[in-house]
PDB file of C-alpha atoms in Angstrom:
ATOM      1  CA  UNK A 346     109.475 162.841 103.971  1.00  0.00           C
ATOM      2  CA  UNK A 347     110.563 161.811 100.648  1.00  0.00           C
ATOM      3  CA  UNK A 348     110.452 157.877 100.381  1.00  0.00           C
ATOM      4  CA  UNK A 349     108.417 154.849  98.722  1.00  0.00           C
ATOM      5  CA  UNK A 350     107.798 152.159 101.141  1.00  0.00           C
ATOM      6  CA  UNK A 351     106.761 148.475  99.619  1.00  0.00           C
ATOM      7  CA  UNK A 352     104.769 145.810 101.339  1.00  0.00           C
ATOM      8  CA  UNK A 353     103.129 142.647 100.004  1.00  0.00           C
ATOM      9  CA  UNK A 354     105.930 140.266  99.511  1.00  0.00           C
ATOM     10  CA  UNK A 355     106.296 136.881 101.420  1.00  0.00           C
ATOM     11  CA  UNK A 356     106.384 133.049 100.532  1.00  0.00           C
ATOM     12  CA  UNK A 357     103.652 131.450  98.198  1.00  0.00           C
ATOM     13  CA  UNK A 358     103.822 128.492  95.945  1.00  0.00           C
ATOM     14  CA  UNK A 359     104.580 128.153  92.266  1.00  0.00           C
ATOM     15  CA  UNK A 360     101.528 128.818  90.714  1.00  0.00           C
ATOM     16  CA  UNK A 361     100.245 130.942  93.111  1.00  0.00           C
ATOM     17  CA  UNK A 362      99.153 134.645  93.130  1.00  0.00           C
ATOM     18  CA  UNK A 363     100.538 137.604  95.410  1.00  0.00           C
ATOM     19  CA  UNK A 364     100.059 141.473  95.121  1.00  0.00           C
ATOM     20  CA  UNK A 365     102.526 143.733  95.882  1.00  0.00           C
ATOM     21  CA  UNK A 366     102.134 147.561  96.706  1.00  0.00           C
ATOM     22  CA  UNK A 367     104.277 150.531  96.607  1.00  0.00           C
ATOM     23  CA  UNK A 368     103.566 153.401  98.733  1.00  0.00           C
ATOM     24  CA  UNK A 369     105.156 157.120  97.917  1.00  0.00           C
ATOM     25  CA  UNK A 370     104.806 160.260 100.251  1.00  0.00           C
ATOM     26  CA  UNK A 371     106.861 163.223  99.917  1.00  0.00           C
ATOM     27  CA  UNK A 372     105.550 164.063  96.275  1.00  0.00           C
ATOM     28  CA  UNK A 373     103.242 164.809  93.926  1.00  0.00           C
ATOM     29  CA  UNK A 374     102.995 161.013  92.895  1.00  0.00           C
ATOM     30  CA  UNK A 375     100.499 161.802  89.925  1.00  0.00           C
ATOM     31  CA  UNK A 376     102.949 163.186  87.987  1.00  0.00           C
ATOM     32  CA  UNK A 377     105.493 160.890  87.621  1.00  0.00           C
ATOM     33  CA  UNK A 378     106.380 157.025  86.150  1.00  0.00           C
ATOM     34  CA  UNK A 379     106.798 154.534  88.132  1.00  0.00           C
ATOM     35  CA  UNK A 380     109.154 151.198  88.072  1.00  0.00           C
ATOM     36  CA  UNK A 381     109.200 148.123  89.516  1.00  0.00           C
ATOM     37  CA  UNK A 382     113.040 146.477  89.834  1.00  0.00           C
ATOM     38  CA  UNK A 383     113.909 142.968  91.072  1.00  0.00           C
ATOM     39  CA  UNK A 384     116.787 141.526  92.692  1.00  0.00           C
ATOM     40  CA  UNK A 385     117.070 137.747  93.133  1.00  0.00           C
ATOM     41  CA  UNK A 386     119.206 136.150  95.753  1.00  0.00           C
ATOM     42  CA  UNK A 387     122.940 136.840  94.769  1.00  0.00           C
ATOM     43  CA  UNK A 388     122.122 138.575  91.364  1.00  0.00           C
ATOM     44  CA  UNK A 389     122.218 141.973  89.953  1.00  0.00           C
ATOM     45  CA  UNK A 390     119.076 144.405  89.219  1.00  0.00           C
ATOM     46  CA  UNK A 391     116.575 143.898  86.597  1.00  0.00           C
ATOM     47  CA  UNK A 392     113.942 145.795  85.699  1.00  0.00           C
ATOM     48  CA  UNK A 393     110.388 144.380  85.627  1.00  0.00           C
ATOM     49  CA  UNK A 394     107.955 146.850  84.310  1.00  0.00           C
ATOM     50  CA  UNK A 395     106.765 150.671  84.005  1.00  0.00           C
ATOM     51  CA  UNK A 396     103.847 152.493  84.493  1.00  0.00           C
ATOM     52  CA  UNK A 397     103.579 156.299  83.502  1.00  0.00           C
ATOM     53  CA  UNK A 398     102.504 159.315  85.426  1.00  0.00           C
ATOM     54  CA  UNK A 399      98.493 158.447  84.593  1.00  0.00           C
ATOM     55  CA  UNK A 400      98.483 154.579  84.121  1.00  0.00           C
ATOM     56  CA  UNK A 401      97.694 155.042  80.617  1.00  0.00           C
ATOM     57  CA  UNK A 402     100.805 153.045  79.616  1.00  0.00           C
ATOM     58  CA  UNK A 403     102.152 150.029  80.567  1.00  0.00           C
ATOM     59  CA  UNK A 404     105.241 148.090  79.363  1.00  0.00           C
ATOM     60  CA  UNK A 405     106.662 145.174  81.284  1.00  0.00           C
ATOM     61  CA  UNK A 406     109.870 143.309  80.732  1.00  0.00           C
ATOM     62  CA  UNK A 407     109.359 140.005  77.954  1.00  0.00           C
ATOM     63  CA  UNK A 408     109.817 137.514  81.237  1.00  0.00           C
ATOM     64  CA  UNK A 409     107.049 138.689  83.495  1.00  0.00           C
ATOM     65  CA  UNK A 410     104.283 139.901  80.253  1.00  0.00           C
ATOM     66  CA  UNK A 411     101.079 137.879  80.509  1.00  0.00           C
ATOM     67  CA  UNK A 412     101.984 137.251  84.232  1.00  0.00           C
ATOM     68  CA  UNK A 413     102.260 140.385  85.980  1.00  0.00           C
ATOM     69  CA  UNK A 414     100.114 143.294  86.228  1.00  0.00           C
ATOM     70  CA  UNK A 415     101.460 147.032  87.125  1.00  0.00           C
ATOM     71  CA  UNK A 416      98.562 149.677  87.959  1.00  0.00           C
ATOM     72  CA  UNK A 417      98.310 152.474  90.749  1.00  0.00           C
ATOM     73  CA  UNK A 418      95.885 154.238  92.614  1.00  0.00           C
ATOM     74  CA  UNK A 419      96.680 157.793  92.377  1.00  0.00           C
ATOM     75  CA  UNK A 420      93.935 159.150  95.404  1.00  0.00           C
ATOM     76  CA  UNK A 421      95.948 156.465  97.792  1.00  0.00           C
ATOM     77  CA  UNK A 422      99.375 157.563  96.170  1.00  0.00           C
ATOM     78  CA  UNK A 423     100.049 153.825  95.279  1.00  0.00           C
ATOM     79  CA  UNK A 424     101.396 151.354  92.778  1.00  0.00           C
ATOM     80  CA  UNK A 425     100.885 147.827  92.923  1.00  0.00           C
ATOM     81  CA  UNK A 426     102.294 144.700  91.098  1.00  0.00           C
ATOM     82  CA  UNK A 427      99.841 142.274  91.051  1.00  0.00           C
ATOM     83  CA  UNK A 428     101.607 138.815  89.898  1.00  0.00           C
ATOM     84  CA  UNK A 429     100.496 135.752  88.840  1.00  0.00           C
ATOM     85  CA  UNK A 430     101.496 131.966  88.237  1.00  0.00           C
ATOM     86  CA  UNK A 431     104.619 132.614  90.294  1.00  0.00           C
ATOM     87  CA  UNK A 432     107.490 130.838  89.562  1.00  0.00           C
ATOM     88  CA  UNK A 433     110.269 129.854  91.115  1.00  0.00           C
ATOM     89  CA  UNK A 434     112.672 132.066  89.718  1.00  0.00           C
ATOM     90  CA  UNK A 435     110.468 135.151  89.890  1.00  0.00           C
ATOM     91  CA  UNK A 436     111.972 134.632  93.582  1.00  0.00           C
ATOM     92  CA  UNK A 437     113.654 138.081  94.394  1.00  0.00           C
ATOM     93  CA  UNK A 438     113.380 141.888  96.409  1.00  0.00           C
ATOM     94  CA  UNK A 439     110.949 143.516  94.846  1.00  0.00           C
ATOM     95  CA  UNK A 440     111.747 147.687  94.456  1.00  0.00           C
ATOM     96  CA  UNK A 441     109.787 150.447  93.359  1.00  0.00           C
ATOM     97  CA  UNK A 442     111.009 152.979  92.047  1.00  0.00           C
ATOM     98  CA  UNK A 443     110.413 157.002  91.182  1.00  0.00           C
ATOM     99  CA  UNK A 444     110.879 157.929  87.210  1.00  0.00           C
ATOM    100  CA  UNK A 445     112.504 161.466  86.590  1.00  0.00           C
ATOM    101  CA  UNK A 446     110.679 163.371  84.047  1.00  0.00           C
ATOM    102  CA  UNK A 447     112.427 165.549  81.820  1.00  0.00           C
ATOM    103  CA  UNK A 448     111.836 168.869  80.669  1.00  0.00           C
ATOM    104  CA  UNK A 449     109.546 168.194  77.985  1.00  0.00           C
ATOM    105  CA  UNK A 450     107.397 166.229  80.993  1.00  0.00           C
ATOM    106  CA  UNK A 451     108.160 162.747  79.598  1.00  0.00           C
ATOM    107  CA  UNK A 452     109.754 159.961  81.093  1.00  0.00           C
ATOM    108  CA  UNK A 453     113.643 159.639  80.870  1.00  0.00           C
ATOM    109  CA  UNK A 454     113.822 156.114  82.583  1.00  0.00           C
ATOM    110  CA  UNK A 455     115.780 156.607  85.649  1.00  0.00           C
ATOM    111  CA  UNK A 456     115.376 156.241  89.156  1.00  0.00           C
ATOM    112  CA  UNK A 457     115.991 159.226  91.345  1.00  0.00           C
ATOM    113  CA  UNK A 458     114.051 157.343  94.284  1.00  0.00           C
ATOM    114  CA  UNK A 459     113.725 153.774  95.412  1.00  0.00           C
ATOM    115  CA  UNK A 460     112.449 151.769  97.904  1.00  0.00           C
ATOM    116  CA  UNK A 461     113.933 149.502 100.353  1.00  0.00           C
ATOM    117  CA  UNK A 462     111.937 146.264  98.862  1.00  0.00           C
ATOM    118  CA  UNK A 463     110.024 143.473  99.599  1.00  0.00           C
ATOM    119  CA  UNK A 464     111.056 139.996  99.418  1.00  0.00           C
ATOM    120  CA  UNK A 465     109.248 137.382  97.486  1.00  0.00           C
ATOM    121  CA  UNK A 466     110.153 133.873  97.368  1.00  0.00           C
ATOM    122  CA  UNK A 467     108.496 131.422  95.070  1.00  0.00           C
ATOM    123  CA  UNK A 468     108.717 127.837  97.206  1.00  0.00           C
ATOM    124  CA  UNK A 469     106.658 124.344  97.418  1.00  0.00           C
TER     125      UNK A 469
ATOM    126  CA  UNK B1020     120.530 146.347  75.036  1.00  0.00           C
ATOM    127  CA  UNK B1021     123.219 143.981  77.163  1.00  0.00           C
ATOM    128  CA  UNK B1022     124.981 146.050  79.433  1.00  0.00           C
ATOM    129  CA  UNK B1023     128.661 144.539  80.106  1.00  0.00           C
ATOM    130  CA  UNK B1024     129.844 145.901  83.220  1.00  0.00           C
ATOM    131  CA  UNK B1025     133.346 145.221  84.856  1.00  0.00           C
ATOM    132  CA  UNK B1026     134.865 144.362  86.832  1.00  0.00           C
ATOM    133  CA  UNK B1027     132.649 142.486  88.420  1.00  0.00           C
ATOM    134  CA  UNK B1028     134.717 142.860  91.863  1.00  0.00           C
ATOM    135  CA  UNK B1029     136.946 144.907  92.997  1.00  0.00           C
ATOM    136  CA  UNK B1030     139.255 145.665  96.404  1.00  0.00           C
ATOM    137  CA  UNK B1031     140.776 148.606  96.603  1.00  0.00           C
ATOM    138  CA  UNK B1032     142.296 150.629  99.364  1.00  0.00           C
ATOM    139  CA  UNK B1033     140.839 154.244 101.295  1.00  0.00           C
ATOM    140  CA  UNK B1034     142.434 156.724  99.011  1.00  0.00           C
ATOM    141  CA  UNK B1035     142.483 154.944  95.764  1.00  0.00           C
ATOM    142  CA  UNK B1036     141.122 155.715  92.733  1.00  0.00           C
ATOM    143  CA  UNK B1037     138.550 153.220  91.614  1.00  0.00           C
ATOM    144  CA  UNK B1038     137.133 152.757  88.055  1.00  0.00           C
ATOM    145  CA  UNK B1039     134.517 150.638  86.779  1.00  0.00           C
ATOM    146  CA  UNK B1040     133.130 150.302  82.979  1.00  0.00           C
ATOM    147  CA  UNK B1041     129.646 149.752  80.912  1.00  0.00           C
ATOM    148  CA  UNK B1042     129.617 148.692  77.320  1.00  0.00           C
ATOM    149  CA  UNK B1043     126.650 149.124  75.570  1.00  0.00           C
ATOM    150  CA  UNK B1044     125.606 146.529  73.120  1.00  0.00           C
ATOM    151  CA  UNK B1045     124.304 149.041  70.755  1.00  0.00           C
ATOM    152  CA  UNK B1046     124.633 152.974  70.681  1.00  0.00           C
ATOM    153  CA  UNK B1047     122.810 154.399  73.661  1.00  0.00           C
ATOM    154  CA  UNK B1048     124.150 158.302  73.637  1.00  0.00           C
ATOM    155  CA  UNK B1049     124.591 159.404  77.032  1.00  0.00           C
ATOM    156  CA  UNK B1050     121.298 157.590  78.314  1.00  0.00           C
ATOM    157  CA  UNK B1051     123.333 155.650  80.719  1.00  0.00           C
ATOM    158  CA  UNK B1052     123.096 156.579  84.664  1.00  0.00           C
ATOM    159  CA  UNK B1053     124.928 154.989  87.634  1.00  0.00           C
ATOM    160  CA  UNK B1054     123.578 153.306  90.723  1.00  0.00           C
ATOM    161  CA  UNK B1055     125.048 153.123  94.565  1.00  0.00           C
ATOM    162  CA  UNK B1056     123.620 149.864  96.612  1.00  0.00           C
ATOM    163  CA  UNK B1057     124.282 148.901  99.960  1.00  0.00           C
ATOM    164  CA  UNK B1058     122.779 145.756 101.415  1.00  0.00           C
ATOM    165  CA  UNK B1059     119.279 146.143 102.932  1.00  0.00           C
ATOM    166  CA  UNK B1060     119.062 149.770 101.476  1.00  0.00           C
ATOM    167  CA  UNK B1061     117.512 151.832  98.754  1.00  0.00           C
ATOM    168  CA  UNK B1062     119.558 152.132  95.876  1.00  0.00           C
ATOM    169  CA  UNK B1063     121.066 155.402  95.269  1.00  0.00           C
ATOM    170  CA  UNK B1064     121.308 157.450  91.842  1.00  0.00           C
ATOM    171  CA  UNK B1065     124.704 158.561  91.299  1.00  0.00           C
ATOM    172  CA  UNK B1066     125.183 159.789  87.950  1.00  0.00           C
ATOM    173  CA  UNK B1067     122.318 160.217  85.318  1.00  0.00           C
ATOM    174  CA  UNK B1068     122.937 161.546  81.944  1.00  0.00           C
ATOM    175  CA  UNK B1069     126.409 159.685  81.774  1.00  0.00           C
ATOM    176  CA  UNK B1070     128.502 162.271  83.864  1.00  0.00           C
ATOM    177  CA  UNK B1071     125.730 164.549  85.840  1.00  0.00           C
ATOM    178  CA  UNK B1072     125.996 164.264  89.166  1.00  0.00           C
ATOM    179  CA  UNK B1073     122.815 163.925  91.500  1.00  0.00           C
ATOM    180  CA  UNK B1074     122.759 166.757  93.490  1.00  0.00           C
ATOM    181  CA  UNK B1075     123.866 165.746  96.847  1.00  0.00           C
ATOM    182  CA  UNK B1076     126.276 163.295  95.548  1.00  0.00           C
ATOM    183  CA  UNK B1077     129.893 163.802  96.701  1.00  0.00           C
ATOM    184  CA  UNK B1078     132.165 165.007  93.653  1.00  0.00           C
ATOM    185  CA  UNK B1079     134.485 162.495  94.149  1.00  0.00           C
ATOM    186  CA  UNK B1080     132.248 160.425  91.994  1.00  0.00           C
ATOM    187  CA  UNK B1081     132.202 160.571  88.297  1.00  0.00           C
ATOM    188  CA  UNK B1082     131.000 159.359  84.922  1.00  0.00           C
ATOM    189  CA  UNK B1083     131.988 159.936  81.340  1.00  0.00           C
ATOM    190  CA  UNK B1084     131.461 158.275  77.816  1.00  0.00           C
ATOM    191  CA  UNK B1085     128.837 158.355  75.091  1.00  0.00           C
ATOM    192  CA  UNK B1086     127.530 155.531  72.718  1.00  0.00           C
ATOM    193  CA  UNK B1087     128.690 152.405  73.764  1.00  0.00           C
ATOM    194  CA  UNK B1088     131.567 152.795  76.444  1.00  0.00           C
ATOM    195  CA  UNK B1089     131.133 154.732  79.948  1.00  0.00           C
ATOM    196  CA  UNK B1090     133.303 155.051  82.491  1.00  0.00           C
ATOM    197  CA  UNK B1091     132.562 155.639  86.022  1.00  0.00           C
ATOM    198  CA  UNK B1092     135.366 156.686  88.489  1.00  0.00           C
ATOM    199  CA  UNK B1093     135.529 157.117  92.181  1.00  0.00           C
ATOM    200  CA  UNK B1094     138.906 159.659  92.550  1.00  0.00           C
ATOM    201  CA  UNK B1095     139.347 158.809  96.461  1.00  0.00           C
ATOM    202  CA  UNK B1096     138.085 156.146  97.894  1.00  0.00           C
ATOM    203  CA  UNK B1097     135.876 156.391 101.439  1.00  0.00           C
ATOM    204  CA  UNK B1098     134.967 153.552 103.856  1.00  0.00           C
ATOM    205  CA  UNK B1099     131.532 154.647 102.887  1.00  0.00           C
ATOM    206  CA  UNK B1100     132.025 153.856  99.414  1.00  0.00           C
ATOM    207  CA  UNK B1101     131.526 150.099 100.149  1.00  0.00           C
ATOM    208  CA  UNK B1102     128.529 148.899  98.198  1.00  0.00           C
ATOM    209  CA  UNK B1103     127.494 147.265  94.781  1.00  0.00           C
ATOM    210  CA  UNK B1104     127.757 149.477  91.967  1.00  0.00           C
ATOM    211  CA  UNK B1105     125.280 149.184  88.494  1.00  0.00           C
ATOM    212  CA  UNK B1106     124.980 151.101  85.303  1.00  0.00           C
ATOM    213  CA  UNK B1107     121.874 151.157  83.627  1.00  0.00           C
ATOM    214  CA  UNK B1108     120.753 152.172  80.086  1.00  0.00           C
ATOM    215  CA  UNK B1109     117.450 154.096  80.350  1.00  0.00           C
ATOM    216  CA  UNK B1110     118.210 154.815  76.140  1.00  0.00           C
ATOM    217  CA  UNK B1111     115.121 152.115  75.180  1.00  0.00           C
ATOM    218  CA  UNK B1112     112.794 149.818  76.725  1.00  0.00           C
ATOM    219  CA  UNK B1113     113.180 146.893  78.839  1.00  0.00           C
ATOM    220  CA  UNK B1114     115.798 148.674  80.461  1.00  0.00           C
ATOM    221  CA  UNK B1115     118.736 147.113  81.373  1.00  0.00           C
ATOM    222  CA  UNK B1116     121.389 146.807  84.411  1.00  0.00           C
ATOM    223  CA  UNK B1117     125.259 146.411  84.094  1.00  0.00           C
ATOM    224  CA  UNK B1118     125.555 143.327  86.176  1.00  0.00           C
ATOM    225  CA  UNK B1119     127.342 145.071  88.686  1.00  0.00           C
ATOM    226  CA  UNK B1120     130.754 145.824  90.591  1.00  0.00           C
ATOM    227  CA  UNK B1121     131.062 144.608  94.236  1.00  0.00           C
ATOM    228  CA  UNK B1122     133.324 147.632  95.761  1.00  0.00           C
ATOM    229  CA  UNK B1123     135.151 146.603  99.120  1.00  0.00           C
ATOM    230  CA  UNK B1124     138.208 147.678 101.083  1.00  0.00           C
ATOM    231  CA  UNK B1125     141.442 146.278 100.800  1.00  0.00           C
TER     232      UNK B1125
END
């Protein structure tokens, strides 16, 4: 079956560190980018950060850079988030999400595939 | 890129046609696509490219534009159709979301 599946999230202090993971089945996850999206409470989607098909590059959105760390472990068909000094408005549902690759084999920075998300909430 | 989407709600009845727009803050080609999201679920890809449907999509969903102003158009409104409804620019890096269209039934 076709799906990502993400795990990790829960309640943790400002400050604090949390990892999130992403799990995909259903495809060859090696050759494709890889997104994280959030959602806070109430608000729209934004995207967080990208990782492409080998984890040679990384680009993250300007509010989570220095903070947040995307990587995956290709043999375990996994991507992970690992985020730091959490704040509270880095409070949100956490997706993953599947690039599509176009024909030349790059990324075209959609999401054909998502998860159903994991909730983080930033809290004293 | 901002991404102003609108309206930002919208009640309509089974039957209706239903249109939403994106405006691009700069020239983005087609690189726009459109997202389906019902509470609790996976977001759905609707429309890539602008106005390619995702295969399995019903065609009573569309999209159209190019550079700064897209268009996205439901022609007959289903029960089903109830959900939040985004555009996003996948032209450059970050990418950005429309801030989205809350869909419901009048």
């Amino acid at each position: 079956q076709v799906q990502l599946v993400e795990s990790g999230g829960g309640v943790v202090q400002p400050g604090r560190s949390l990892r999130l993971s992403c799990a995909a089945s259903g495809f060859t996850f090696s050759n494709y980018g890889m997104h994280w999206v959030r959602q806070a409470p109430g608000k729209g989607l934004e995207w967080v950060a990208v990782i492409s098909y080998d984890g040679s590059n990384k680009k993250y959105a300007d509010y989570v850079k220095g903070r947040f760390t995307i990587s995956r472990d290709q043999p375990k068909n996994t991507m992970y988030l690992q985020m730091n000094n959490l704040r509270p408005e880095d409070t949100a549902v956490y997706f993953c999400a599947k690039d599509v690759v176009g024909r030349g084999g790059y990324s075209l920075w959609y999401f054909d595939l998502w998860g159903r998300g994991t909730l983080l909430t930033v809290s004293s | 890129i901002q991404m102003t989407q609108s309206p930002s709600s919208l009640s309509a009845s089974v039957g209706d046609r239903v249109t939403i727009t994106c405006q691009a803050s700069h020239d983005i080609r087609n690189s726009l696509n459109w997202y389906q999201h019902k509470p609790g679920k996976a977001p759905q890809l609707l429309i890539y490219a602008a106005s390619n449907l995702e295969t399995g999509v019903p065609s009573r969903f569309s999209g159209s534009g190019s550079g700064t102003d897209f268009t996205f158009t439901i022609t007959s409104l289903q029960p089903e159709d109830i959900a939040t409804y985004y555009c996003q620019q996948s032209d450059v890096l970050p990418l950005t979301f429309g801030q989205g269209t809350r869909l419901d039934i009048k």
